[in-house]
Coordinates of C-alpha atoms and ligand atoms in Angstrom, one line a residue:
M967 CA -35.2 -7.8 88.1
Q968 CA -32.5 -5.2 88.4
Q969 CA -31.2 -6.4 85.1
L970 CA -34.6 -5.9 83.4
V971 CA -34.8 -2.3 84.5
Q972 CA -31.4 -1.5 82.8
L973 CA -32.1 -3.2 79.4
I974 CA -33.6 -1.2 76.6
G975 CA -35.1 -1.9 73.2
I976 CA -34.9 -5.3 71.8
A977 CA -32.8 -6.5 74.7
R978 CA -35.6 -5.7 77.1
L979 CA -38.2 -7.4 74.8
A980 CA -35.9 -10.5 74.7
A981 CA -35.5 -10.5 78.5
E982 CA -39.4 -10.3 78.9
G983 CA -40.0 -13.2 76.4
T984 CA -41.6 -16.3 77.7
L985 CA -39.8 -19.6 77.9
L986 CA -41.8 -21.8 75.6
S987 CA -40.0 -25.1 75.9
E988 CA -36.5 -26.5 76.1
K989 CA -34.6 -29.4 74.6
R990 CA -31.5 -30.7 76.2
R991 CA -29.4 -28.2 74.3
V992 CA -31.7 -25.4 73.2
E993 CA -34.3 -23.1 74.8
Y994 CA -37.1 -21.7 72.7
R995 CA -38.5 -18.3 73.8
T996 CA -40.9 -15.8 72.4
L997 CA -39.9 -12.4 71.2
P998 CA -42.5 -9.6 71.0
T999 CA -41.9 -8.1 67.6
R1000 CA -42.8 -4.6 66.4
K1001 CA -41.6 -5.2 62.8
W1002 CA -41.3 -8.3 60.7
L1003 CA -39.9 -6.5 57.7
N1004 CA -36.5 -4.9 58.1
R1005 CA -35.5 -2.2 55.6
C1006 CA -32.1 -2.9 54.2
H1007 CA -30.0 0.2 53.1
S1008 CA -26.5 -1.4 53.1
R1009 CA -24.8 -1.5 49.7
R1010 CA -23.5 -4.9 50.7
V1011 CA -26.9 -6.4 51.0
P1012 CA -28.7 -7.2 47.7
F1013 CA -32.2 -6.9 49.4
D1014 CA -34.6 -4.0 50.0
W1015 CA -36.2 -5.9 52.9
S1016 CA -35.2 -8.9 55.0
I1017 CA -37.4 -11.2 57.1
N1018 CA -36.0 -13.5 59.8
P1019 CA -38.7 -15.3 61.7
Y1020 CA -36.3 -16.5 64.4
R1021 CA -33.4 -14.9 66.2
G1022 CA -30.5 -17.3 66.9
C1023 CA -30.0 -20.5 64.9
E1024 CA -29.7 -24.0 66.3
Y1025 CA -27.5 -25.3 63.5
G1026 CA -24.5 -23.9 65.3
C1027 CA -22.2 -23.6 62.3
K1028 CA -18.7 -22.9 63.5
Y1029 CA -18.2 -20.1 60.9
C1030 CA -21.6 -18.5 61.5
Y1031 CA -21.4 -14.8 60.6
A1032 CA -24.7 -14.0 62.4
R1033 CA -23.7 -14.6 66.0
F1034 CA -23.3 -10.9 66.6
T1035 CA -27.1 -10.5 66.3
H1036 CA -27.5 -12.0 69.8
E1037 CA -25.4 -9.3 71.2
F1038 CA -28.3 -6.9 70.5
L1039 CA -30.2 -9.1 73.0
E1040 CA -27.4 -8.6 75.6
R1041 CA -26.4 -12.2 75.1
R1042 CA -22.6 -11.9 75.1
D1043 CA -21.8 -15.6 75.1
P1044 CA -21.3 -16.5 71.4
E1045 CA -22.9 -19.9 72.0
S1046 CA -26.1 -18.4 73.2
F1047 CA -26.9 -17.8 69.5
E1048 CA -27.3 -21.5 69.0
R1049 CA -28.9 -22.3 72.4
E1050 CA -31.4 -19.6 72.9
I1051 CA -33.8 -19.4 70.0
Y1052 CA -36.3 -16.7 69.9
A1053 CA -39.5 -17.2 68.0
K1054 CA -41.0 -13.9 66.9
E1055 CA -44.6 -13.3 67.9
W1056 CA -46.7 -13.5 64.7
D1057 CA -49.3 -10.9 64.0
A1058 CA -50.9 -11.6 60.5
L1059 CA -52.8 -8.2 60.5
A1060 CA -49.7 -6.2 61.4
F1061 CA -47.7 -8.1 58.8
Q1062 CA -50.2 -7.2 56.1
Q1063 CA -49.9 -3.6 57.1
E1064 CA -46.2 -3.7 56.9
L1065 CA -46.4 -5.2 53.4
K1066 CA -47.9 -2.1 52.1
A1067 CA -44.5 -0.5 52.1
V1068 CA -43.1 -3.1 49.7
K1069 CA -43.1 -1.8 46.2
P1070 CA -43.1 -3.8 43.0
E1071 CA -39.6 -4.9 42.0
H1072 CA -38.4 -4.7 45.6
V1073 CA -36.3 -7.6 46.7
I1074 CA -37.2 -9.5 50.0
G1075 CA -34.6 -11.8 51.5
I1076 CA -35.9 -14.5 53.9
G1077 CA -33.4 -16.1 56.2
T1078 CA -30.5 -13.5 56.0
A1079 CA -29.4 -13.8 59.6
T1080 CA -30.8 -17.1 60.8
D1081 CA -32.1 -20.3 59.1
P1082 CA -35.8 -19.9 58.4
Y1083 CA -36.2 -23.7 58.3
Q1084 CA -34.2 -24.6 61.5
P1085 CA -35.8 -27.1 63.8
A1086 CA -37.9 -24.3 65.5
E1087 CA -39.9 -24.1 62.3
R1088 CA -41.4 -27.6 62.9
K1089 CA -42.8 -26.3 66.1
F1090 CA -43.7 -22.7 65.4
L1091 CA -44.4 -22.6 61.6
L1092 CA -43.5 -18.9 61.4
T1093 CA -41.7 -19.2 58.0
R1094 CA -44.7 -21.0 56.6
Q1095 CA -47.1 -18.2 57.9
V1096 CA -44.8 -15.5 56.3
L1097 CA -45.0 -17.3 52.9
E1098 CA -48.7 -17.7 53.2
A1099 CA -49.0 -14.0 53.9
L1100 CA -46.8 -13.2 51.0
R1101 CA -49.4 -14.6 48.7
N1102 CA -51.0 -11.1 48.7
V1103 CA -48.0 -9.5 47.0
Q1104 CA -47.0 -9.6 43.4
G1105 CA -44.2 -8.3 41.2
V1106 CA -41.5 -8.6 43.9
S1107 CA -38.4 -10.8 44.1
I1108 CA -38.3 -13.2 47.0
F1109 CA -35.1 -15.0 47.9
L1110 CA -35.0 -17.6 50.5
T1111 CA -31.8 -19.2 51.8
T1112 CA -31.6 -22.3 54.0
K1113 CA -29.5 -25.4 55.0
S1114 CA -32.6 -27.3 55.9
N1115 CA -34.3 -30.1 53.9
L1116 CA -37.5 -29.0 55.7
V1117 CA -37.9 -26.4 53.0
S1118 CA -39.3 -29.0 50.7
R1119 CA -42.4 -29.2 52.9
D1120 CA -43.4 -25.8 51.5
A1121 CA -42.7 -26.7 47.8
A1122 CA -46.3 -26.2 46.7
L1123 CA -46.6 -22.9 48.5
L1124 CA -43.3 -21.7 47.0
C1125 CA -44.5 -22.7 43.6
T1126 CA -47.7 -20.7 44.1
L1127 CA -45.8 -17.6 45.1
S1128 CA -43.5 -17.9 42.1
R1129 CA -46.5 -17.4 39.8
R1130 CA -46.9 -13.8 40.8
N1131 CA -43.4 -13.0 41.9
E1132 CA -39.8 -13.9 41.1
L1133 CA -39.0 -16.5 43.7
R1134 CA -35.7 -18.3 44.2
V1135 CA -34.7 -20.7 46.9
T1136 CA -31.0 -21.2 47.6
V1137 CA -29.8 -24.3 49.6
T1138 CA -26.4 -24.0 51.2
V1139 CA -24.0 -26.9 50.9
T1140 CA -20.4 -26.3 51.8
T1141 CA -19.2 -29.9 51.4
M1142 CA -20.6 -33.2 50.3
N1143 CA -18.3 -34.9 52.9
R1144 CA -20.6 -35.9 55.8
E1145 CA -17.9 -36.2 58.4
L1146 CA -16.5 -32.7 57.6
A1147 CA -20.0 -31.2 57.6
R1148 CA -20.7 -32.8 60.9
V1149 CA -17.8 -31.0 62.4
T1150 CA -18.2 -27.6 60.8
E1151 CA -22.1 -27.5 60.8
P1152 CA -22.7 -29.9 63.7
F1153 CA -26.5 -29.6 64.0
A1154 CA -27.5 -29.0 60.4
P1155 CA -29.0 -31.6 58.1
R1156 CA -26.7 -33.9 56.2
P1157 CA -25.5 -32.6 52.8
D1158 CA -27.2 -35.4 51.0
L1159 CA -30.6 -34.6 52.7
R1160 CA -30.1 -30.9 51.6
I1161 CA -29.4 -32.1 47.9
K1162 CA -32.5 -34.3 48.2
A1163 CA -34.5 -31.2 49.2
V1164 CA -33.1 -29.4 46.1
A1165 CA -34.4 -32.3 44.0
E1166 CA -37.8 -32.2 45.5
L1167 CA -38.1 -28.4 45.0
A1168 CA -36.8 -28.6 41.4
A1169 CA -39.4 -31.4 40.7
A1170 CA -42.1 -29.2 42.1
G1171 CA -41.2 -26.4 39.7
V1172 CA -39.4 -24.1 42.2
S1173 CA -36.3 -22.2 41.0
V1174 CA -33.6 -23.6 43.3
G1175 CA -29.9 -22.9 43.4
V1176 CA -27.0 -24.2 45.5
I1177 CA -24.4 -22.1 47.3
A1178 CA -21.2 -23.5 48.7
S1179 CA -20.6 -20.5 50.9
P1180 CA -18.7 -19.9 52.9
V1181 CA -15.8 -21.6 51.4
L1182 CA -13.4 -22.3 54.2
P1183 CA -9.7 -21.9 53.1
L1184 CA -7.8 -25.2 53.4
L1185 CA -10.9 -27.0 54.5
T1186 CA -13.5 -26.8 51.7
D1187 CA -11.8 -24.9 48.9
S1188 CA -10.4 -27.7 46.9
E1189 CA -11.5 -28.2 43.3
E1190 CA -12.6 -31.7 44.2
N1191 CA -14.9 -30.5 47.0
L1192 CA -16.5 -27.6 45.1
E1193 CA -17.0 -29.6 42.0
S1194 CA -18.6 -32.5 43.9
I1195 CA -21.2 -30.0 45.2
A1196 CA -21.7 -28.4 41.8
R1197 CA -22.3 -31.8 40.2
A1198 CA -24.7 -32.9 42.9
A1199 CA -26.6 -29.6 42.6
K1200 CA -26.8 -30.0 38.8
D1201 CA -27.9 -33.6 39.0
A1202 CA -30.7 -32.6 41.5
G1203 CA -32.0 -30.0 39.2
A1204 CA -30.5 -26.9 40.6
D1205 CA -30.3 -24.1 38.1
Q1206 CA -27.6 -22.0 39.7
F1207 CA -24.4 -22.5 41.7
G1208 CA -22.2 -20.1 43.6
A1209 CA -19.5 -19.9 46.2
N1210 CA -17.9 -17.1 48.1
A1211 CA -14.9 -17.1 50.5
L1212 CA -15.4 -17.1 54.2
F1213 CA -15.6 -13.8 56.1
L1214 CA -15.1 -13.7 59.8
Q1215 CA -16.2 -10.9 62.0
P1216 CA -14.8 -10.7 65.5
S1217 CA -17.8 -12.4 67.0
A1218 CA -17.4 -15.3 64.5
Q1219 CA -13.7 -15.5 65.2
R1220 CA -14.4 -16.1 68.9
V1221 CA -16.0 -19.4 68.0
F1222 CA -14.1 -20.3 64.7
F1223 CA -10.6 -19.9 66.1
P1224 CA -11.1 -22.2 69.1
F1225 CA -12.8 -24.7 66.8
L1226 CA -9.7 -24.6 64.5
A1227 CA -7.4 -25.0 67.6
E1228 CA -9.3 -28.1 68.6
N1229 CA -9.9 -29.7 65.2
F1230 CA -7.4 -28.3 62.7
P1231 CA -4.6 -26.8 64.8
Q1232 CA -2.2 -26.8 61.8
Y1233 CA -4.3 -24.1 60.2
L1234 CA -4.9 -21.8 63.1
K1235 CA -2.0 -19.4 62.7
R1236 CA -2.7 -18.9 58.9
Y1237 CA -6.3 -18.1 59.7
Q1238 CA -5.4 -15.7 62.5
A1239 CA -2.8 -13.9 60.2
S1240 CA -5.2 -13.7 57.3
F1241 CA -8.1 -12.3 59.3
A1242 CA -5.9 -10.0 61.5
A1243 CA -6.7 -6.9 59.4
G1244 CA -10.4 -7.4 58.9
A1245 CA -13.3 -9.7 58.3
Y1246 CA -12.9 -10.0 54.5
L1247 CA -10.1 -11.8 52.6
R1248 CA -8.7 -9.7 49.8
G1249 CA -6.0 -10.0 47.2
P1250 CA -5.3 -13.1 45.2
Y1251 CA -7.2 -15.7 47.2
P1252 CA -10.8 -14.5 46.4
E1253 CA -9.8 -14.0 42.8
R1254 CA -8.4 -17.5 42.5
L1255 CA -11.5 -18.9 44.1
R1256 CA -13.7 -16.9 41.7
T1257 CA -11.7 -18.3 38.7
L1258 CA -12.0 -21.9 40.1
V1259 CA -15.7 -21.6 40.7
N1260 CA -16.2 -20.2 37.2
D1261 CA -14.3 -23.1 35.7
I1262 CA -16.3 -25.6 37.6
R1263 CA -19.5 -24.0 36.6
Q1264 CA -18.5 -24.2 32.9
R1265 CA -17.4 -27.8 33.2
V1266 CA -20.6 -28.8 35.1
G1267 CA -22.9 -26.7 33.0
I1268 CA -24.6 -24.7 35.8
P1269 CA -25.0 -20.9 35.7
L1270 CA -23.9 -18.2 38.1
R1271 CA -26.2 -17.2 40.9
D1272 CA -28.2 -14.0 40.1
M1273 CA -27.1 -12.4 43.3
E1274 CA -23.4 -12.8 42.5
R1275 CA -24.0 -11.4 39.1
N1276 CA -25.4 -8.3 40.6
A1277 CA -23.0 -8.1 43.5
L1278 CA -21.4 -4.8 44.3
P1279 CA -17.6 -4.7 44.6
K1280 CA -16.3 -5.1 48.1
P1281 CA -14.8 -2.0 49.7
P1282 CA -11.0 -1.6 49.4
G1283 CA -8.8 -3.0 52.1
A1284 CA -5.6 -4.6 53.0
Q1285 CA -4.1 -7.1 50.6
L1286 CA -4.0 -10.5 52.4
L1287 CA -1.9 -13.1 50.7
L1288 CA -1.7 -16.0 53.1
F1289 CA -4.2 -18.5 51.7
Ligands
SF4_2347 S1 -27.5 -22.2 59.3 FE1 -26.8 -20.1 58.8 S2 -27.6 -18.9 60.5 FE2 -27.7 -21.0 61.2 S3 -25.9 -21.3 62.4 FE3 -25.4 -22.0 60.2 S4 -24.6 -20.2 59.2 FE4 -25.6 -19.5 61.1

């Protein structure tokens, strides 16, 4: 109780949330929510608004950039991000009120900090309710990103939304190698299931692309790996393909470096040296990767992702040459 008195803001709301259920590994809790639409002002984010129906993500990708978001809930253990999942409390009327602030041509990103189709979605249907509510908007751009094959459940609804808005789904596939994916993204659906979902969305008429991000230096950055994803995407009907290098903020490093030490100890020192000066790799490595991905795109015949075409240049920083 003492702890509750000291917590403020969203950390207090999280502490007051009700435990809804628990699986062996994961607890689901409610999160009272004042706002579903978050205004994005950062130049790094290509959205005007973001929507994340859940906080935390059960997929537990070892490189996950979003673990820091649980620190706002006063959850300091980086693993709590994948074990304590908060389902935001849905209020359809309040959401409709919020939508009045969205102007034509605004860009809404769904699933920017957690996966909107993670297993919790089967239980709580929050992403589905968001999409249903978005049927009342028109003339906006809606970008949804996921690693889950559950997205194809909503193919018809996504198709309906795309008649009045620009709508694009991006499915993340970092490798077609099941064993490697099982290690780096231990609780996410298999890569072939994700590609199957791409095919189902494309067949339903949804614009769907594939992104191979984050590309993990020395692990998933080979031409063979990236081309196999691009070819699988193209064969499934994806109309865009992209890939960006890994970035690792300190909260992500706290999980990723021990993961490397355990599974790929031969690479640990090179990673530590490369990310010692900051979260982003700069210098020749990202340039080489961009060239490689462009070449693959041309060979396979699949265009660049819109978002990368409009991407703003990264801020200047130290030149890191190790990879
Ligand atoms: S699916 Fe995305 S949000 Fe979820 S753990 Fe993986 S990287 Fe993080």
